Amino acid sequence: MKQNPAPPSAPIDFTPAACRARHDGWTPERQRGFIAALEQRPSVSDAAARVGKSARSAYKLRKKAGAESFADAWDRALDAAHARRIAAANIPDILEGKLVPYFYGGLQRAEYRDYDMNRLFERLRRTERLLQNRLGSSTVKHG
C-alpha cells in the first residue's frame, strides 16, 4: 500500500524579532522561512542555509532581546519535526499489515492481511512516551 504524504500543516504563528532593516538581514520573511524549514527537517544549519543565513546568526537572533516569540516558534518547529519523524518511523509498517498464508488440506490456498492493532497501539504509546520525554509533559490532556 502506497502512503500518501501528510497534508501540509498550518505555518507556526509567531511575531518575528525586530531587526535593523537590511536586505541581507533576518527579515520577517526570512524568519518565517527559517521556522518553516526547521519544521520540515530538524536541522538548524539546513534551515538557516535555506534562507541564506548561517546557523551562528540564527542562534544569535534566538538569544536577542525581543526574540522570545521567534525562540518559542523555533522550539515548536523542532517538536513538530521530531514528532513527524517518530510517527513516520513507527507507524506505516503496521498500517500495511502482514500477509499470512491460509492452509487447508496441507496446501496453501490463499493469503490474508493481518492487522495487528495491539502492535499499533503499543507503537502509539511508545511514540507518546518519546514525545513526553522530548516536550517534558504529556501531550494528552487529562481531566
mmCIF file with all atom_site columns, C-alpha atoms in Angstrom:
data_model
loop_
_atom_site.group_PDB
_atom_site.id
_atom_site.type_symbol
_atom_site.label_atom_id
_atom_site.label_alt_id
_atom_site.label_comp_id
_atom_site.label_asym_id
_atom_site.label_entity_id
_atom_site.label_seq_id
_atom_site.pdbx_PDB_ins_code
_atom_site.Cartn_x
_atom_site.Cartn_y
_atom_site.Cartn_z
_atom_site.occupancy
_atom_site.B_iso_or_equiv
_atom_site.pdbx_formal_charge
_atom_site.auth_seq_id
_atom_site.auth_comp_id
_atom_site.auth_asym_id
_atom_site.auth_atom_id
_atom_site.pdbx_PDB_model_num
ATOM 1   C CA . MET A 1 1   ? 0.000  0.000   0.000  1.00 0.00 ? 1   MET A CA 1
ATOM 2   C CA . LYS A 1 2   ? 1.481  3.350   -1.009 1.00 0.00 ? 2   LYS A CA 1
ATOM 3   C CA . GLN A 1 3   ? 1.397  6.002   1.691  1.00 0.00 ? 3   GLN A CA 1
ATOM 4   C CA . ASN A 1 4   ? 0.096  9.438   0.780  1.00 0.00 ? 4   ASN A CA 1
ATOM 5   C CA . PRO A 1 5   ? 2.214  12.307  2.072  1.00 0.00 ? 5   PRO A CA 1
ATOM 6   C CA . ALA A 1 6   ? 0.788  14.126  5.050  1.00 0.00 ? 6   ALA A CA 1
ATOM 7   C CA . PRO A 1 7   ? -1.062 17.327  4.195  1.00 0.00 ? 7   PRO A CA 1
ATOM 8   C CA . PRO A 1 8   ? 0.970  20.430  4.899  1.00 0.00 ? 8   PRO A CA 1
ATOM 9   C CA . SER A 1 9   ? 0.312  21.838  8.341  1.00 0.00 ? 9   SER A CA 1
ATOM 10  C CA . ALA A 1 10  ? -0.516 25.453  9.006  1.00 0.00 ? 10  ALA A CA 1
ATOM 11  C CA . PRO A 1 11  ? 2.592  27.587  9.452  1.00 0.00 ? 11  PRO A CA 1
ATOM 12  C CA . ILE A 1 12  ? 3.665  28.216  13.029 1.00 0.00 ? 12  ILE A CA 1
ATOM 13  C CA . ASP A 1 13  ? 2.361  31.593  14.105 1.00 0.00 ? 13  ASP A CA 1
ATOM 14  C CA . PHE A 1 14  ? 4.827  33.916  15.842 1.00 0.00 ? 14  PHE A CA 1
ATOM 15  C CA . THR A 1 15  ? 5.898  37.522  15.980 1.00 0.00 ? 15  THR A CA 1
ATOM 16  C CA . PRO A 1 16  ? 9.201  37.959  14.117 1.00 0.00 ? 16  PRO A CA 1
ATOM 17  C CA . ALA A 1 17  ? 12.016 39.520  16.109 1.00 0.00 ? 17  ALA A CA 1
ATOM 18  C CA . ALA A 1 18  ? 12.646 43.170  15.373 1.00 0.00 ? 18  ALA A CA 1
ATOM 19  C CA . CYS A 1 19  ? 15.894 43.636  13.467 1.00 0.00 ? 19  CYS A CA 1
ATOM 20  C CA . ARG A 1 20  ? 17.579 46.507  11.679 1.00 0.00 ? 20  ARG A CA 1
ATOM 21  C CA . ALA A 1 21  ? 16.297 46.879  8.139  1.00 0.00 ? 21  ALA A CA 1
ATOM 22  C CA . ARG A 1 22  ? 18.937 45.253  5.918  1.00 0.00 ? 22  ARG A CA 1
ATOM 23  C CA . HIS A 1 23  ? 18.439 43.477  2.624  1.00 0.00 ? 23  HIS A CA 1
ATOM 24  C CA . ASP A 1 24  ? 20.677 40.614  3.814  1.00 0.00 ? 24  ASP A CA 1
ATOM 25  C CA . GLY A 1 25  ? 19.455 40.562  7.434  1.00 0.00 ? 25  GLY A CA 1
ATOM 26  C CA . TRP A 1 26  ? 16.910 38.498  9.322  1.00 0.00 ? 26  TRP A CA 1
ATOM 27  C CA . THR A 1 27  ? 13.811 39.968  7.718  1.00 0.00 ? 27  THR A CA 1
ATOM 28  C CA . PRO A 1 28  ? 10.390 38.761  8.898  1.00 0.00 ? 28  PRO A CA 1
ATOM 29  C CA . GLU A 1 29  ? 10.135 36.717  5.670  1.00 0.00 ? 29  GLU A CA 1
ATOM 30  C CA . ARG A 1 30  ? 13.495 35.043  6.353  1.00 0.00 ? 30  ARG A CA 1
ATOM 31  C CA . GLN A 1 31  ? 12.460 34.291  9.937  1.00 0.00 ? 31  GLN A CA 1
ATOM 32  C CA . ARG A 1 32  ? 9.210  32.685  8.744  1.00 0.00 ? 32  ARG A CA 1
ATOM 33  C CA . GLY A 1 33  ? 11.093 30.718  6.091  1.00 0.00 ? 33  GLY A CA 1
ATOM 34  C CA . PHE A 1 34  ? 13.614 29.534  8.686  1.00 0.00 ? 34  PHE A CA 1
ATOM 35  C CA . ILE A 1 35  ? 10.870 28.305  11.033 1.00 0.00 ? 35  ILE A CA 1
ATOM 36  C CA . ALA A 1 36  ? 9.045  26.573  8.165  1.00 0.00 ? 36  ALA A CA 1
ATOM 37  C CA . ALA A 1 37  ? 12.272 24.850  7.051  1.00 0.00 ? 37  ALA A CA 1
ATOM 38  C CA . LEU A 1 38  ? 13.085 23.839  10.629 1.00 0.00 ? 38  LEU A CA 1
ATOM 39  C CA . GLU A 1 39  ? 9.621  22.303  10.970 1.00 0.00 ? 39  GLU A CA 1
ATOM 40  C CA . GLN A 1 40  ? 10.251 20.151  7.896  1.00 0.00 ? 40  GLN A CA 1
ATOM 41  C CA . ARG A 1 41  ? 13.720 18.968  8.961  1.00 0.00 ? 41  ARG A CA 1
ATOM 42  C CA . PRO A 1 42  ? 15.138 19.478  12.459 1.00 0.00 ? 42  PRO A CA 1
ATOM 43  C CA . SER A 1 43  ? 18.500 20.903  11.364 1.00 0.00 ? 43  SER A CA 1
ATOM 44  C CA . VAL A 1 44  ? 19.342 24.485  12.248 1.00 0.00 ? 44  VAL A CA 1
ATOM 45  C CA . SER A 1 45  ? 22.211 24.548  9.729  1.00 0.00 ? 45  SER A CA 1
ATOM 46  C CA . ASP A 1 46  ? 19.992 23.372  6.875  1.00 0.00 ? 46  ASP A CA 1
ATOM 47  C CA . ALA A 1 47  ? 17.119 25.680  7.796  1.00 0.00 ? 47  ALA A CA 1
ATOM 48  C CA . ALA A 1 48  ? 19.441 28.684  8.010  1.00 0.00 ? 48  ALA A CA 1
ATOM 49  C CA . ALA A 1 49  ? 21.100 27.812  4.700  1.00 0.00 ? 49  ALA A CA 1
ATOM 50  C CA . ARG A 1 50  ? 17.679 27.586  3.013  1.00 0.00 ? 50  ARG A CA 1
ATOM 51  C CA . VAL A 1 51  ? 17.080 31.248  3.827  1.00 0.00 ? 51  VAL A CA 1
ATOM 52  C CA . GLY A 1 52  ? 20.619 32.340  3.028  1.00 0.00 ? 52  GLY A CA 1
ATOM 53  C CA . LYS A 1 53  ? 21.831 32.746  6.593  1.00 0.00 ? 53  LYS A CA 1
ATOM 54  C CA . SER A 1 54  ? 24.239 30.915  8.896  1.00 0.00 ? 54  SER A CA 1
ATOM 55  C CA . ALA A 1 55  ? 23.336 28.742  11.872 1.00 0.00 ? 55  ALA A CA 1
ATOM 56  C CA . ARG A 1 56  ? 25.505 31.006  14.023 1.00 0.00 ? 56  ARG A CA 1
ATOM 57  C CA . SER A 1 57  ? 23.454 34.077  13.112 1.00 0.00 ? 57  SER A CA 1
ATOM 58  C CA . ALA A 1 58  ? 20.239 32.115  13.788 1.00 0.00 ? 58  ALA A CA 1
ATOM 59  C CA . TYR A 1 59  ? 21.404 31.239  17.301 1.00 0.00 ? 59  TYR A CA 1
ATOM 60  C CA . LYS A 1 60  ? 22.443 34.856  17.827 1.00 0.00 ? 60  LYS A CA 1
ATOM 61  C CA . LEU A 1 61  ? 18.982 36.051  16.776 1.00 0.00 ? 61  LEU A CA 1
ATOM 62  C CA . ARG A 1 62  ? 17.358 33.475  19.064 1.00 0.00 ? 62  ARG A CA 1
ATOM 63  C CA . LYS A 1 63  ? 19.198 34.917  22.092 1.00 0.00 ? 63  LYS A CA 1
ATOM 64  C CA . LYS A 1 64  ? 18.420 38.523  21.183 1.00 0.00 ? 64  LYS A CA 1
ATOM 65  C CA . ALA A 1 65  ? 16.148 40.528  23.484 1.00 0.00 ? 65  ALA A CA 1
ATOM 66  C CA . GLY A 1 66  ? 12.690 40.730  21.945 1.00 0.00 ? 66  GLY A CA 1
ATOM 67  C CA . ALA A 1 67  ? 13.053 37.434  20.060 1.00 0.00 ? 67  ALA A CA 1
ATOM 68  C CA . GLU A 1 68  ? 11.111 35.333  22.578 1.00 0.00 ? 68  GLU A CA 1
ATOM 69  C CA . SER A 1 69  ? 8.313  34.606  20.112 1.00 0.00 ? 69  SER A CA 1
ATOM 70  C CA . PHE A 1 70  ? 10.877 33.537  17.492 1.00 0.00 ? 70  PHE A CA 1
ATOM 71  C CA . ALA A 1 71  ? 12.602 31.253  20.046 1.00 0.00 ? 71  ALA A CA 1
ATOM 72  C CA . ASP A 1 72  ? 9.250  29.728  21.035 1.00 0.00 ? 72  ASP A CA 1
ATOM 73  C CA . ALA A 1 73  ? 8.380  29.124  17.367 1.00 0.00 ? 73  ALA A CA 1
ATOM 74  C CA . TRP A 1 74  ? 11.824 27.538  16.919 1.00 0.00 ? 74  TRP A CA 1
ATOM 75  C CA . ASP A 1 75  ? 11.097 25.102  19.772 1.00 0.00 ? 75  ASP A CA 1
ATOM 76  C CA . ARG A 1 76  ? 7.626  24.296  18.419 1.00 0.00 ? 76  ARG A CA 1
ATOM 77  C CA . ALA A 1 77  ? 9.066  23.707  14.941 1.00 0.00 ? 77  ALA A CA 1
ATOM 78  C CA . LEU A 1 78  ? 11.640 21.265  16.314 1.00 0.00 ? 78  LEU A CA 1
ATOM 79  C CA . ASP A 1 79  ? 8.966  19.457  18.337 1.00 0.00 ? 79  ASP A CA 1
ATOM 80  C CA . ALA A 1 80  ? 6.740  19.164  15.259 1.00 0.00 ? 80  ALA A CA 1
ATOM 81  C CA . ALA A 1 81  ? 9.630  17.868  13.136 1.00 0.00 ? 81  ALA A CA 1
ATOM 82  C CA . HIS A 1 82  ? 10.610 15.293  15.749 1.00 0.00 ? 82  HIS A CA 1
ATOM 83  C CA . ALA A 1 83  ? 7.007  14.148  16.215 1.00 0.00 ? 83  ALA A CA 1
ATOM 84  C CA . ARG A 1 84  ? 6.633  13.739  12.446 1.00 0.00 ? 84  ARG A CA 1
ATOM 85  C CA . ARG A 1 85  ? 9.859  11.719  12.231 1.00 0.00 ? 85  ARG A CA 1
ATOM 86  C CA . ILE A 1 86  ? 8.843  9.464   15.123 1.00 0.00 ? 86  ILE A CA 1
ATOM 87  C CA . ALA A 1 87  ? 5.423  8.794   13.603 1.00 0.00 ? 87  ALA A CA 1
ATOM 88  C CA . ALA A 1 88  ? 6.869  8.211   10.141 1.00 0.00 ? 88  ALA A CA 1
ATOM 89  C CA . ALA A 1 89  ? 9.362  5.702   11.501 1.00 0.00 ? 89  ALA A CA 1
ATOM 90  C CA . ASN A 1 90  ? 6.989  3.824   13.777 1.00 0.00 ? 90  ASN A CA 1
ATOM 91  C CA . ILE A 1 91  ? 3.532  3.599   12.246 1.00 0.00 ? 91  ILE A CA 1
ATOM 92  C CA . PRO A 1 92  ? 3.347  2.914   8.456  1.00 0.00 ? 92  PRO A CA 1
ATOM 93  C CA . ASP A 1 93  ? 4.675  -0.640  8.541  1.00 0.00 ? 93  ASP A CA 1
ATOM 94  C CA . ILE A 1 94  ? 1.897  -1.637  10.949 1.00 0.00 ? 94  ILE A CA 1
ATOM 95  C CA . LEU A 1 95  ? -0.811 0.044   8.870  1.00 0.00 ? 95  LEU A CA 1
ATOM 96  C CA . GLU A 1 96  ? 0.160  -2.089  5.879  1.00 0.00 ? 96  GLU A CA 1
ATOM 97  C CA . GLY A 1 97  ? -0.446 -5.262  7.860  1.00 0.00 ? 97  GLY A CA 1
ATOM 98  C CA . LYS A 1 98  ? 1.280  -8.605  7.440  1.00 0.00 ? 98  LYS A CA 1
ATOM 99  C CA . LEU A 1 99  ? 0.470  -11.238 4.812  1.00 0.00 ? 99  LEU A CA 1
ATOM 100 C CA . VAL A 1 100 ? -0.449 -14.535 6.477  1.00 0.00 ? 100 VAL A CA 1
ATOM 101 C CA . PRO A 1 101 ? -0.810 -17.736 4.442  1.00 0.00 ? 101 PRO A CA 1
ATOM 102 C CA . TYR A 1 102 ? -4.044 -19.743 4.733  1.00 0.00 ? 102 TYR A CA 1
ATOM 103 C CA . PHE A 1 103 ? -3.610 -23.523 4.597  1.00 0.00 ? 103 PHE A CA 1
ATOM 104 C CA . TYR A 1 104 ? -6.272 -26.141 4.024  1.00 0.00 ? 104 TYR A CA 1
ATOM 105 C CA . GLY A 1 105 ? -5.686 -29.808 3.350  1.00 0.00 ? 105 GLY A CA 1
ATOM 106 C CA . GLY A 1 106 ? -1.925 -29.364 3.686  1.00 0.00 ? 106 GLY A CA 1
ATOM 107 C CA . LEU A 1 107 ? -1.785 -26.844 0.834  1.00 0.00 ? 107 LEU A CA 1
ATOM 108 C CA . GLN A 1 108 ? -1.604 -23.095 0.865  1.00 0.00 ? 108 GLN A CA 1
ATOM 109 C CA . ARG A 1 109 ? -4.924 -21.961 -0.553 1.00 0.00 ? 109 ARG A CA 1
ATOM 110 C CA . ALA A 1 110 ? -4.801 -18.201 -0.041 1.00 0.00 ? 110 ALA A CA 1
ATOM 111 C CA . GLU A 1 111 ? -3.293 -15.323 1.878  1.00 0.00 ? 111 GLU A CA 1
ATOM 112 C CA . TYR A 1 112 ? -4.929 -12.729 4.047  1.00 0.00 ? 112 TYR A CA 1
ATOM 113 C CA . ARG A 1 113 ? -3.677 -9.498  5.543  1.00 0.00 ? 113 ARG A CA 1
ATOM 114 C CA . ASP A 1 114 ? -3.500 -9.451  9.336  1.00 0.00 ? 114 ASP A CA 1
ATOM 115 C CA . TYR A 1 115 ? -3.629 -6.058  11.020 1.00 0.00 ? 115 TYR A CA 1
ATOM 116 C CA . ASP A 1 116 ? -2.122 -6.236  14.500 1.00 0.00 ? 116 ASP A CA 1
ATOM 117 C CA . MET A 1 117 ? -3.959 -3.490  16.400 1.00 0.00 ? 117 MET A CA 1
ATOM 118 C CA . ASN A 1 118 ? -2.188 -4.345  19.667 1.00 0.00 ? 118 ASN A CA 1
ATOM 119 C CA . ARG A 1 119 ? 1.137  -3.623  17.972 1.00 0.00 ? 119 ARG A CA 1
ATOM 120 C CA . LEU A 1 120 ? -0.251 -0.358  16.575 1.00 0.00 ? 120 LEU A CA 1
ATOM 121 C CA . PHE A 1 121 ? -1.453 0.804   19.975 1.00 0.00 ? 121 PHE A CA 1
ATOM 122 C CA . GLU A 1 122 ? 1.861  -0.162  21.589 1.00 0.00 ? 122 GLU A CA 1
ATOM 123 C CA . ARG A 1 123 ? 3.727  1.895   18.974 1.00 0.00 ? 123 ARG A CA 1
ATOM 124 C CA . LEU A 1 124 ? 1.403  4.827   19.611 1.00 0.00 ? 124 LEU A CA 1
ATOM 125 C CA . ARG A 1 125 ? 2.020  4.546   23.370 1.00 0.00 ? 125 ARG A CA 1
ATOM 126 C CA . ARG A 1 126 ? 5.784  4.419   22.743 1.00 0.00 ? 126 ARG A CA 1
ATOM 127 C CA . THR A 1 127 ? 5.531  7.479   20.490 1.00 0.00 ? 127 THR A CA 1
ATOM 128 C CA . GLU A 1 128 ? 3.569  9.243   23.241 1.00 0.00 ? 128 GLU A CA 1
ATOM 129 C CA . ARG A 1 129 ? 6.307  8.422   25.779 1.00 0.00 ? 129 ARG A CA 1
ATOM 130 C CA . LEU A 1 130 ? 9.031  9.673   23.412 1.00 0.00 ? 130 LEU A CA 1
ATOM 131 C CA . LEU A 1 131 ? 7.158  12.935  22.896 1.00 0.00 ? 131 LEU A CA 1
ATOM 132 C CA . GLN A 1 132 ? 6.596  13.315  26.651 1.00 0.00 ? 132 GLN A CA 1
ATOM 133 C CA . ASN A 1 133 ? 10.336 12.947  27.199 1.00 0.00 ? 133 ASN A CA 1
ATOM 134 C CA . ARG A 1 134 ? 11.040 15.445  24.395 1.00 0.00 ? 134 ARG A CA 1
ATOM 135 C CA . LEU A 1 135 ? 8.444  18.004  25.495 1.00 0.00 ? 135 LEU A CA 1
ATOM 136 C CA . GLY A 1 136 ? 8.721  17.435  29.243 1.00 0.00 ? 136 GLY A CA 1
ATOM 137 C CA . SER A 1 137 ? 4.982  16.951  29.704 1.00 0.00 ? 137 SER A CA 1
ATOM 138 C CA . SER A 1 138 ? 2.115  14.842  28.496 1.00 0.00 ? 138 SER A CA 1
ATOM 139 C CA . THR A 1 139 ? 0.642  15.577  25.105 1.00 0.00 ? 139 THR A CA 1
ATOM 140 C CA . VAL A 1 140 ? -2.641 14.092  26.345 1.00 0.00 ? 140 VAL A CA 1
ATOM 141 C CA . LYS A 1 141 ? -4.993 16.337  28.291 1.00 0.00 ? 141 LYS A CA 1
ATOM 142 C CA . HIS A 1 142 ? -6.312 14.710  31.459 1.00 0.00 ? 142 HIS A CA 1
ATOM 143 C CA . GLY A 1 143 ? -9.399 15.689  33.404 1.00 0.00 ? 143 GLY A CA 1
#
